[in-house]
Every structure is written in structure tokens, then in C-alpha cells.
Short mmCIF file of C-alpha atoms and ligand atoms in Angstrom, two decimals:
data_model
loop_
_atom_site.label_atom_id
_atom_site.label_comp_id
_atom_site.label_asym_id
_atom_site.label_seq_id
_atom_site.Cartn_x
_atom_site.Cartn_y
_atom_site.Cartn_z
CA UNK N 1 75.15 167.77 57.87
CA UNK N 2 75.06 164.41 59.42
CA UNK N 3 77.69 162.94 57.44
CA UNK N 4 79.89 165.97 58.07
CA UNK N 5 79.14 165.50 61.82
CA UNK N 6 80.35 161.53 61.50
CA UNK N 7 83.77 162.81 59.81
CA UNK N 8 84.88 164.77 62.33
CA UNK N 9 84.15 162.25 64.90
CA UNK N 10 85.79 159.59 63.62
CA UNK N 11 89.20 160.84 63.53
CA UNK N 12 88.62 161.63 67.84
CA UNK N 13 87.17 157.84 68.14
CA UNK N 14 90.38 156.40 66.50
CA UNK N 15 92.64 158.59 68.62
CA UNK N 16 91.08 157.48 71.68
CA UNK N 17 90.91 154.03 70.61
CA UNK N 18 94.70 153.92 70.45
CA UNK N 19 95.78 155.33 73.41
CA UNK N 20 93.18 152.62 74.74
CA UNK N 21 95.37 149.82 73.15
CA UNK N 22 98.89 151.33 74.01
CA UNK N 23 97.43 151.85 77.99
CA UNK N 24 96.14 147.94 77.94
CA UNK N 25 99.36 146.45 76.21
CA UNK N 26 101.16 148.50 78.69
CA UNK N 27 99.70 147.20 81.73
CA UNK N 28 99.49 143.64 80.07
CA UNK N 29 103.42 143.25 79.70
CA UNK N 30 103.43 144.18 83.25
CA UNK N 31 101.02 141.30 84.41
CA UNK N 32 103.37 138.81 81.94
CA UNK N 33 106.21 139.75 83.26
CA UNK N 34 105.10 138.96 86.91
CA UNK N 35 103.60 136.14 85.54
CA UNK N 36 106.02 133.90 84.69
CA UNK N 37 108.20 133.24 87.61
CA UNK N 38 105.18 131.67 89.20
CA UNK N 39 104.47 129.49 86.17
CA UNK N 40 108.02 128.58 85.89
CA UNK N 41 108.73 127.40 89.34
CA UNK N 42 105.51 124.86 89.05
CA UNK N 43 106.37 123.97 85.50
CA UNK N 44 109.60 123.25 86.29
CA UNK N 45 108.88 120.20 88.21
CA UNK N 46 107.73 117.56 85.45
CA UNK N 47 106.07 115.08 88.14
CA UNK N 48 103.91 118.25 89.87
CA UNK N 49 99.94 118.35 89.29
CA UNK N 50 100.08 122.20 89.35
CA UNK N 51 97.77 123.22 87.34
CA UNK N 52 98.35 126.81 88.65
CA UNK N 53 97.06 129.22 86.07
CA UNK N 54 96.87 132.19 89.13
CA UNK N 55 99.86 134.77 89.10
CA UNK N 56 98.38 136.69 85.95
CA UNK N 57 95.32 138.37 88.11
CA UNK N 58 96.53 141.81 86.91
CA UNK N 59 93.58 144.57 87.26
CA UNK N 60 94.22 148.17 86.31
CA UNK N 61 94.84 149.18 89.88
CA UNK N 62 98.49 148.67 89.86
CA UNK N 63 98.28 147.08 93.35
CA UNK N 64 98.27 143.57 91.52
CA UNK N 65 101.48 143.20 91.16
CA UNK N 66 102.46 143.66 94.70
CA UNK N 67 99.39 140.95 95.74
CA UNK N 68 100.44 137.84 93.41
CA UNK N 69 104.06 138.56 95.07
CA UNK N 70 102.67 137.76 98.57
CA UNK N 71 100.70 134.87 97.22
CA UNK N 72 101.41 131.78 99.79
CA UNK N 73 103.05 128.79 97.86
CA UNK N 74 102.19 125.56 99.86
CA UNK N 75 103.62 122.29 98.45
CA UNK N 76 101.77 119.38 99.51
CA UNK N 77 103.24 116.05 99.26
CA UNK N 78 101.00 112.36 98.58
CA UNK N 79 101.80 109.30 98.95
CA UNK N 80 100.16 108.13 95.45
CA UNK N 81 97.82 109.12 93.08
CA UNK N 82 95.98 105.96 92.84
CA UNK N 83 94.63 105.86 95.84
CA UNK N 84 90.94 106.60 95.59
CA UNK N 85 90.11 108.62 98.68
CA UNK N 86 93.36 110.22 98.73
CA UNK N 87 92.20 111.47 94.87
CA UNK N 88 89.29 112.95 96.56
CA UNK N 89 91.29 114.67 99.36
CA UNK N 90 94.34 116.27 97.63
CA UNK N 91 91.47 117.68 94.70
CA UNK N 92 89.58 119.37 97.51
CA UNK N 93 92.82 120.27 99.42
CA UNK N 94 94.38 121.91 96.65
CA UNK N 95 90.79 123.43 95.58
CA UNK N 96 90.34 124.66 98.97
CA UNK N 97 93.33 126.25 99.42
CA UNK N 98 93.27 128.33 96.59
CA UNK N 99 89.84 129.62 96.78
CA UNK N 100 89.73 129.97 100.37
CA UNK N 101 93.44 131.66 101.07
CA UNK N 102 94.42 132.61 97.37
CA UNK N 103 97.39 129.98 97.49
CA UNK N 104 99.72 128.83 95.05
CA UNK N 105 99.69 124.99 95.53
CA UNK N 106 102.09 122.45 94.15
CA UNK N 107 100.85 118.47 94.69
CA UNK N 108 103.44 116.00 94.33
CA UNK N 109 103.34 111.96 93.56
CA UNK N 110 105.78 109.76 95.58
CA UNK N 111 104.25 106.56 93.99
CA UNK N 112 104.76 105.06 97.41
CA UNK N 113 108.15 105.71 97.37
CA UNK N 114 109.24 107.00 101.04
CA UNK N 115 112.72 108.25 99.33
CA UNK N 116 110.98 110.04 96.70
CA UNK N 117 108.95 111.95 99.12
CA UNK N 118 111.77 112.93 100.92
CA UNK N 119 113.53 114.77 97.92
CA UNK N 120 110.01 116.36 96.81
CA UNK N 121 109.76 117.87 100.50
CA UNK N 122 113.21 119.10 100.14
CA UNK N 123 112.49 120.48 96.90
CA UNK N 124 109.92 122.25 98.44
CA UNK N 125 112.04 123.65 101.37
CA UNK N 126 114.89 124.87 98.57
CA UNK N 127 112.36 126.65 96.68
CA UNK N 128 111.46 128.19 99.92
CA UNK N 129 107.59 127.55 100.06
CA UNK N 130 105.89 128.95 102.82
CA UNK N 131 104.19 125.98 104.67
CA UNK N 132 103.96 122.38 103.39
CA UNK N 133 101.64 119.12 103.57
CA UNK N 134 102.49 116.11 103.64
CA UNK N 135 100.45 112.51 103.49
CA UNK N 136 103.43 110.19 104.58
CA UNK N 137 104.61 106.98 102.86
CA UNK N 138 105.69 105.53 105.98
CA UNK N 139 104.68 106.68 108.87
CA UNK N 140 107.70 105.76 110.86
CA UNK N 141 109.67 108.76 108.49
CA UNK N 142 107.58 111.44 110.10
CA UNK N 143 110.79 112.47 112.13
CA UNK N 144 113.24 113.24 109.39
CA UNK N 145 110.92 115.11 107.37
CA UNK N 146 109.57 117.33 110.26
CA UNK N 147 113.31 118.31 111.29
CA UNK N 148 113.94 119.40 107.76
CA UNK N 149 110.65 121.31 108.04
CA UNK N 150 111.63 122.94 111.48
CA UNK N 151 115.24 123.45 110.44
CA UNK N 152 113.95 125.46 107.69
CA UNK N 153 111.46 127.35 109.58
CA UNK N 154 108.40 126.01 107.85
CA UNK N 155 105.37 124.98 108.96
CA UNK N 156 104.39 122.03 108.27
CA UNK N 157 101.30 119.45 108.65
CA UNK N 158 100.76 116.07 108.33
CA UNK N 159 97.50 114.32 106.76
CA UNK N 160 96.12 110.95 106.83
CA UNK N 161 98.29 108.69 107.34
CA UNK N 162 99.71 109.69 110.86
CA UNK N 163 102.76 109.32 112.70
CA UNK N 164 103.71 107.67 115.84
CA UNK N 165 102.72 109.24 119.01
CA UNK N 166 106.61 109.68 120.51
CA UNK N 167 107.23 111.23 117.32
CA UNK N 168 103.55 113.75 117.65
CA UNK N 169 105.15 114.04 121.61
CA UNK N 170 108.73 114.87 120.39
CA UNK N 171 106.78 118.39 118.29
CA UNK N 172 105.57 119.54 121.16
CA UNK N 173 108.63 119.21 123.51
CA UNK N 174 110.96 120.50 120.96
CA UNK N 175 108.48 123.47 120.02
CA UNK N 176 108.17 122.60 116.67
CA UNK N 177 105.82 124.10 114.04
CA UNK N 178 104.27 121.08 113.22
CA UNK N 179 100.79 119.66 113.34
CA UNK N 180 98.14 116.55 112.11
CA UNK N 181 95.09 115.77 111.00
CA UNK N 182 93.24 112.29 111.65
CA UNK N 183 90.61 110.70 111.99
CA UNK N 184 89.52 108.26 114.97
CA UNK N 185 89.50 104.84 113.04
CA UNK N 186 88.42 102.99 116.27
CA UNK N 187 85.41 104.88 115.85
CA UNK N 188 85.23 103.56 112.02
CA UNK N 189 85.58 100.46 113.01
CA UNK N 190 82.80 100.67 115.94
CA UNK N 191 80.57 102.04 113.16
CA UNK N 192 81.13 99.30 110.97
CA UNK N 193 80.02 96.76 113.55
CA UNK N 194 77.17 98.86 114.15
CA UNK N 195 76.13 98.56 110.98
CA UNK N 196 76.05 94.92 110.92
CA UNK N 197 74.47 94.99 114.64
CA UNK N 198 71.48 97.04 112.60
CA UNK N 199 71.11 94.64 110.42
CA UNK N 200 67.86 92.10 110.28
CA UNK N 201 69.97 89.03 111.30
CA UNK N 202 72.58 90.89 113.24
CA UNK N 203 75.22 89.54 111.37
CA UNK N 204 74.27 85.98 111.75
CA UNK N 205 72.51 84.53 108.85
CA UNK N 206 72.15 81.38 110.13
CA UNK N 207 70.99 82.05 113.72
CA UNK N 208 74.22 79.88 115.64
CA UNK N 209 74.79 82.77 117.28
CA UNK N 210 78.38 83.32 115.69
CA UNK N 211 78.96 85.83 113.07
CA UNK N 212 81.54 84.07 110.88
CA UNK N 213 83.63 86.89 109.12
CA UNK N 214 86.39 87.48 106.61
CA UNK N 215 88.53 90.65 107.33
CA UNK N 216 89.55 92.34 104.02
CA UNK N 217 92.21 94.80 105.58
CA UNK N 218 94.56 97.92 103.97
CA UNK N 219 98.12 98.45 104.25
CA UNK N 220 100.06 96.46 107.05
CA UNK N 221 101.23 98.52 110.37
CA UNK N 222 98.84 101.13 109.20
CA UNK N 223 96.83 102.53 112.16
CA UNK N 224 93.55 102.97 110.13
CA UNK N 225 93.95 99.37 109.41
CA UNK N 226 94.55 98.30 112.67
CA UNK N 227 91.98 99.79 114.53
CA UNK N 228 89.32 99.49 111.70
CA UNK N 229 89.81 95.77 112.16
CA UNK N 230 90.05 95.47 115.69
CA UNK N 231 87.00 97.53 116.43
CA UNK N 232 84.67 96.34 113.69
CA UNK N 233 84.71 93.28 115.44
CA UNK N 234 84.96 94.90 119.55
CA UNK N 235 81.15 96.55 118.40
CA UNK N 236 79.82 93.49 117.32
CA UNK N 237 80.72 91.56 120.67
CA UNK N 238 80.14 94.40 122.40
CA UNK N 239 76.48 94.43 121.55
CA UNK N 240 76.77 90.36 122.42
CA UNK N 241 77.25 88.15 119.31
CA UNK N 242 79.85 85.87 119.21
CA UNK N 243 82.24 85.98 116.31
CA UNK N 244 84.36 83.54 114.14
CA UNK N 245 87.32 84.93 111.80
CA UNK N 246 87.33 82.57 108.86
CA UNK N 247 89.93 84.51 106.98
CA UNK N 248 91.74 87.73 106.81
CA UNK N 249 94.50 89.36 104.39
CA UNK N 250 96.29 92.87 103.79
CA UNK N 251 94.88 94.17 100.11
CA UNK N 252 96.66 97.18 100.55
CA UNK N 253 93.37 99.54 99.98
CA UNK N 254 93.15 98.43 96.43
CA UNK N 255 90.40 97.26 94.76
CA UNK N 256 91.51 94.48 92.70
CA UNK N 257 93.04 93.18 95.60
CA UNK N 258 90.26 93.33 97.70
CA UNK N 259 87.99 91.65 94.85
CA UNK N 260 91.48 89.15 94.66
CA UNK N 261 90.87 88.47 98.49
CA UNK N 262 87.79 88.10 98.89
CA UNK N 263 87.06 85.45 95.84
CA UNK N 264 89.81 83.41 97.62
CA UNK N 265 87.78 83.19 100.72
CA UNK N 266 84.72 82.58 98.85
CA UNK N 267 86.23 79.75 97.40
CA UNK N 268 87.97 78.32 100.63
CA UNK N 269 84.35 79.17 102.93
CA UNK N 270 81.47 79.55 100.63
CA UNK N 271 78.09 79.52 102.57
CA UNK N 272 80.07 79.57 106.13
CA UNK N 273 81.05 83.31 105.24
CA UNK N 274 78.32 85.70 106.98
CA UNK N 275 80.09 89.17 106.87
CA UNK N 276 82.80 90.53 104.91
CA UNK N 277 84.71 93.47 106.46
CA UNK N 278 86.69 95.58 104.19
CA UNK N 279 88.72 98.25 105.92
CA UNK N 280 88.26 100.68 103.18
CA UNK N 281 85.28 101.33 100.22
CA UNK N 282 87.74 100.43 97.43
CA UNK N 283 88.01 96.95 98.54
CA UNK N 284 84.79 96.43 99.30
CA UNK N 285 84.61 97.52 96.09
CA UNK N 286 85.99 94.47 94.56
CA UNK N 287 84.97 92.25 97.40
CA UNK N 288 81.64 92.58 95.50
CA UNK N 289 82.91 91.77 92.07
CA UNK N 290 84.22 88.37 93.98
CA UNK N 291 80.25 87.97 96.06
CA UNK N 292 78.57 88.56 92.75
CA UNK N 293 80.64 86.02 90.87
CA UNK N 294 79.96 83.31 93.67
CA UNK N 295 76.36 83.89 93.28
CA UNK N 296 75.34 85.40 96.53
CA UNK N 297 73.32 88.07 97.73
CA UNK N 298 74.48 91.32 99.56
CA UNK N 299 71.52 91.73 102.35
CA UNK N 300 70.05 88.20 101.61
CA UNK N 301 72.55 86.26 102.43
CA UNK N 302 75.81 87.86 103.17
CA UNK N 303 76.69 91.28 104.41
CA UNK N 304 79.67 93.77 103.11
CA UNK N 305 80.76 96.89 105.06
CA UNK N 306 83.76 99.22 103.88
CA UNK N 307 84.61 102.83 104.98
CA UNK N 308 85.39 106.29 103.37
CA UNK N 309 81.48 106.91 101.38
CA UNK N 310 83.44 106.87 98.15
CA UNK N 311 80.68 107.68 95.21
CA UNK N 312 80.59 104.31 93.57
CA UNK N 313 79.90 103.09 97.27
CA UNK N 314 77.26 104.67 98.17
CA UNK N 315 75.80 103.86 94.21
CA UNK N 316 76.11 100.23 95.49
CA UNK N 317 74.37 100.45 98.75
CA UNK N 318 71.17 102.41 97.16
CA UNK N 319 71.38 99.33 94.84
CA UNK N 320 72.02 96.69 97.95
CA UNK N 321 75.15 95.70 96.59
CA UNK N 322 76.94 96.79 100.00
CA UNK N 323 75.10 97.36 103.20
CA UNK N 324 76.67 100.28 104.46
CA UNK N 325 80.16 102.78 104.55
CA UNK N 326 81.25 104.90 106.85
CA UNK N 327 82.21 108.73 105.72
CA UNK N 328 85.64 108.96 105.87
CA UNK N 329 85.10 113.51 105.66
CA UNK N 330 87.89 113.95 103.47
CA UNK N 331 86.28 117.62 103.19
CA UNK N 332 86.52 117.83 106.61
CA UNK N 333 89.43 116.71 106.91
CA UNK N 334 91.29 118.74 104.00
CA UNK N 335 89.57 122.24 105.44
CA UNK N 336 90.90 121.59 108.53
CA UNK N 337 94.66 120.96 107.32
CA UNK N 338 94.15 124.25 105.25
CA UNK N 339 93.02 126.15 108.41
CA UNK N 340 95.71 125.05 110.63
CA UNK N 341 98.54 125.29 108.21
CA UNK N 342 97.34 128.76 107.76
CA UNK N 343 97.41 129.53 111.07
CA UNK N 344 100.96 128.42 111.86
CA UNK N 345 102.20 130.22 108.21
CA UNK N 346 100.74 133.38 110.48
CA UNK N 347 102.34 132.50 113.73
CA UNK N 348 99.52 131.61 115.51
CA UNK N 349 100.25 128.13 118.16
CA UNK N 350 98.34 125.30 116.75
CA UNK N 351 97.74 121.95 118.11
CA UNK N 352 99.47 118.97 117.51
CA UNK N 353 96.89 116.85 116.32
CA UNK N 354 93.21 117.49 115.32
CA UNK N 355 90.99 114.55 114.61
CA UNK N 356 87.81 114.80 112.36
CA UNK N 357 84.61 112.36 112.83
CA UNK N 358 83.31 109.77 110.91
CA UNK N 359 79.45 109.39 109.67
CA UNK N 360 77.87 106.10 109.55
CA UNK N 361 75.90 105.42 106.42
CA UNK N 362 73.79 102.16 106.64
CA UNK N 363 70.63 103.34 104.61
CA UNK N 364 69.25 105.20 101.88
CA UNK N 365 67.76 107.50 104.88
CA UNK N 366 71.01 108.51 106.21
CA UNK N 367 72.19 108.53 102.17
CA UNK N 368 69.84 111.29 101.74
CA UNK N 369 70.08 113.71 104.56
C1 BGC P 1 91.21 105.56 103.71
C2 BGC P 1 91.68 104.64 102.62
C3 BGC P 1 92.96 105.15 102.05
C4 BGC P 1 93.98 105.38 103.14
C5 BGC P 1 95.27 105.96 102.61
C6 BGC P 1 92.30 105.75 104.72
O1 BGC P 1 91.88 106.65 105.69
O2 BGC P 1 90.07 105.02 104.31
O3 BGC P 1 90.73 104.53 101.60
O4 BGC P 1 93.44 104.21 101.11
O5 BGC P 1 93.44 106.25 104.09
O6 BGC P 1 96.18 106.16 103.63
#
């Protein structure tokens, strides 16, 4: 009886089964064939990063389709990959971005090429993206790529490296739709000095009363470099040593030209060098490649500061290799650009610049928190 049961059943299971299949192919060509105009327009640009697989979230609803068509495409524009931090901040950007607003996101290499940037941005604006970010070659370009931006009606925000204050003026005046995020690097700089203030010799190893310093510093007419430098040194005076530059350079925020740098002025100032400033961790870094090589002794008888709390940093200061960092919160920082961009996509007023903190890091304490 059984087996007479299981016959009759069968031929009902395999009828259902198939109208299963033909239902799910049905509403799978659907989700393919929204699909792949969003996977065309980021594989179409060879240089992009997009490694968008979103645009196939199809669920049996039917409503799908409609919801990947109002997905936000944001392009965001860097001024090169190699740049340590910056890795950090256009992977949590992009990461960000999608998770927290369902974006499509495009990132984009100039390779420190200001020209380059410019036709990426423009690419961006053709293909009619719906708010873009961009982390400037040169600063002093911020104009002509915000006019193209506000010409074109999108919103746009600038990160990290920031533009003039005329130019941040000129947005507001000319009710533009465009904002920036920075940082305060005076108060990097005051936190570096800090760090050497907190230090057992203050900076002065042998007890003159002068800290003798080498100045390791990033890109020239950079405004992170410039205050970094100048207010590393402001804190320590400030809190009443004297100080002594023995040598400075631009290493361009690279390591093996910090490392480069600083084993010059190791070998031009040996024992007279107290405190080596880097303006950024990459350099520092190297700089302790080049300390290590001469033979001396991060905490014992030199100190090394950088900024941004890269990884390998903060490795090196639980191991005394570098006495402290500062947090550059490229988190922070990324969320924030997200948020605001968002807001102006929406047509909410923004401001025209937002600055995120710094955290001093000096000890395996603070490392831990
Ligand atoms: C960071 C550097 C980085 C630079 C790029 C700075 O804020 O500290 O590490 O190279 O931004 O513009």
C-alpha cells in the first residue's frame, strides 16, 4: 500500500518542483537584467577599485528592482593609493558608505596627478553620480573642481587634504553645495610635544636644557605639515624647554624617505640628536630603521614621535621602538564625510567645514583603553 501511496506522490512532487524552477529562473533573469548596468558603469573604468558586487539584491518581493534603481552612486576621488593612512581611510569610507546608506561607491587613483583627478571628477559628473568625494592633489585646485561640482548640481565634499580658506569662504558666499572634513593639526602637533614633555628627561637627554631636534616633515605647503611642525615644537617651549633644530627635510609622508632622512641626520649629528619629529607614522616608520642602524635606543637615549596610530606604530611603541603617535581618527573622520555628504545629497544645509580630534597615544595605558 505504501509503495502505491509513494507513486502517486511523486508525479505531484515533480510538478511542483518545476513550476518552482520556472518561478525562480523567472525572477532571476529579472535581477540579471537590472544587474548589469550597475556592474558595467564601475567595470568600465579600468583604474576604479569598485569592487561593487551590490545591484543583484533581488528578493521575491518584486520591490527590488525599483530599490537598486535608487541606489546612491558616490564617486570618491584619492590622491594615491600608496599612502598609508589614506589606505585606511578610503577602505573604511567606501565600507561605510555602503553598509551604512546602501551606496554604490566608485574610488579612484590620481597617482598624485592633479590633472588626472580632474578628468576622474568629471567622469564622475558625466556619469551623473549623485554626490562625490574628493581627497585633493593640490590643494590650491579646490576651486575648479568645486565649480564643476556646483555647475552640475552635485554635492560635493572634500577630505584630508584641505583647501585654502578664501576658497572654503568663496562656498559659502556663492551658496555652494560644498563641504570639508579636517582635522586640527596644530593640535597634532601640540600633542606631539606633549608627548615628549611626558617623557622622563623631557626631551633633553643630556640635561643642557635644550632639546636638540630633527624635524622629519610630509609634503611641502601642506597644512598638516605645517602646523604639525610648528606646534610640535610651540608645546615643548610652551611648557619651558629650550629647543635647537639640528636638521629638517620634506619626506613627503613616505617611509623610505623618512628612514632616507633621518639616517642622513644621524650621520651629520649622531649623539647631539635628542628628538626626532616625524610629521606622520610612516616616516617615523623608517626614521627607526635609520635609529636602529646607528645603534641607539628609542626611550634610552633618543626619542621618536609621529602621528596618525597607524598599526605597525602602535606595534612599535608597545615594543619601545617609538615613544608615542597621535590618532589621526580616520574612522572619524570618514563617518563624518559619509554623514554630511548624505545630508547635502538630501538637501539638507551643511557646514562648510567640520574638523575631527586627535588622540594622543604615549603609553601602553592609553594603547589599551
Ligand atoms: C596623514 C598622513 C597622510 C596625509 C595625506 C595626513 O593627515 O597624517 O599620514 O600621508 O594626511 O594627505
Amino acid at each position: 500500500i505504501m509503495k502505491k501511496r509513494e507513486y502517486r506522490i511523486f508525479p505531484i512532487c515533480l510538478l511542483l518542483a518545476l513550476a518552482v524552477c520556472f518561478l525562480a529562473a523567472c525572477s532571476s533573469g529579472k535581477g540579471g537584467t537590472q544587474e548589469s548596468p550597475g556592474a558595467s558603469k564601475s567595470t568600465s573604468k579600468s583604474t576604479s577599485e569598485s569592487a561593487n558586487g551590490s545591484g543583484n539584491g533581488v528578493d521575491d518581493s518584486g520591490e527590488s528592482t525599483e530599490a537598486a534603481e535608487k541606489k546612491l552612486r558616490i564617486g570618491v576621488a584619492i590622491y594615491r593609493y600608496d599612502d598609508n593612512f589614506m589606505k585606511l581611510y578610503r577602505e573604511e569610507l567606501r565600507q561605510y558608505l555602503e553598509e551604512a546608506y546602501n551606496a554604490e561607491v566608485v574610488v579612484r587613483n590620481a597617482r598624485g596627478e592633479q590633472e588626472e583627478q580632474i578628468s576622474q571628477v568629471n567622469e564622475f559628473i558625466e556619469a551623473g553620480y549623485d554626490g562625490i568625494i574628493v581627497n585633493l592633489v593640490d590643494t590650491d585646485r579646490a576651486g575648479v573642481i568645486a565649480d564643476s561640482c556646483h555647475e552640475a548640481g552635485i554635492p560635493l565634499v572634500f577630505i584630508n587634504r584641505e583647501p585654502k580658506a578664501d576658497e572654503q569662504a568663496r562656498w559659502k558666499t556663492e551658496k555652494m553645495v560644498v563641504s570639508c572634513i579636517g582635522t586640527d593639526s596644530k593640535q597634532a602637533g601640540t600633542y606631539q610635544g606633549g608627548i615628549i614633555l611626558e617623557t622622563e628627561k623631557r626631551g633633553d637627554f643630556n640635561g643642557d636644557g635644550v632639546v636638540s631636534y630633527v624635524m622629519i616633515m610630509g609634503e611641502k605647503d601642506n597644512e598638516d605639515s605645517n602646523y604639525r611642525t610648528e606646534y610640535s615644537i610651540k608645546a615643548l617651549e610652551d611648557g619651558g624647554m629650550k629647543t635647537e633644530k639640528l636638521f629638517s627635510g620634506h619626506a613627503d609622508w613616505n617611509k623610505e624617505e623618512g628612514r632616507k632622512l633621518a639616517e642622513k641626520a644621524l650621520a651629520l649629528y649622531g649623539r647631539r640628536i635628542e628628538v626626532i619629529f616625524c610629521n606622520n607614522d610612516a616616516m617615523a616608520n623608517g626614521a627607526w630603521e635609520a635609529i636602529d642602524a646607528a645603534g641607539r635606543k628609542t626611550g634610552k637615549d633618543i626619542y621618536l614621535v609621529g602621528v596618525d596610530a597607524l598599526e605597525e606604530t602602535v606595534q612599535y611603541i608597545k615594543e619601545g621602538k617609538v615613544t608615542g603617535t597621535v590618532l589621526n581618527d580616520h574612522t572619524g573622520q570618514s563617518h563624518t564625510a559619509a554623514d554630511v555628504l548624505m545630508k547635502m545629497i538630501h538637501g539638507d544645509e551643511a557646514e562648510t567645514r567640520y574638523l575631527v580630534d586627535y588622540v594622543k597615544i604615549s603609553t601602553i595605558s592609553t594603547l589599551q583603553k
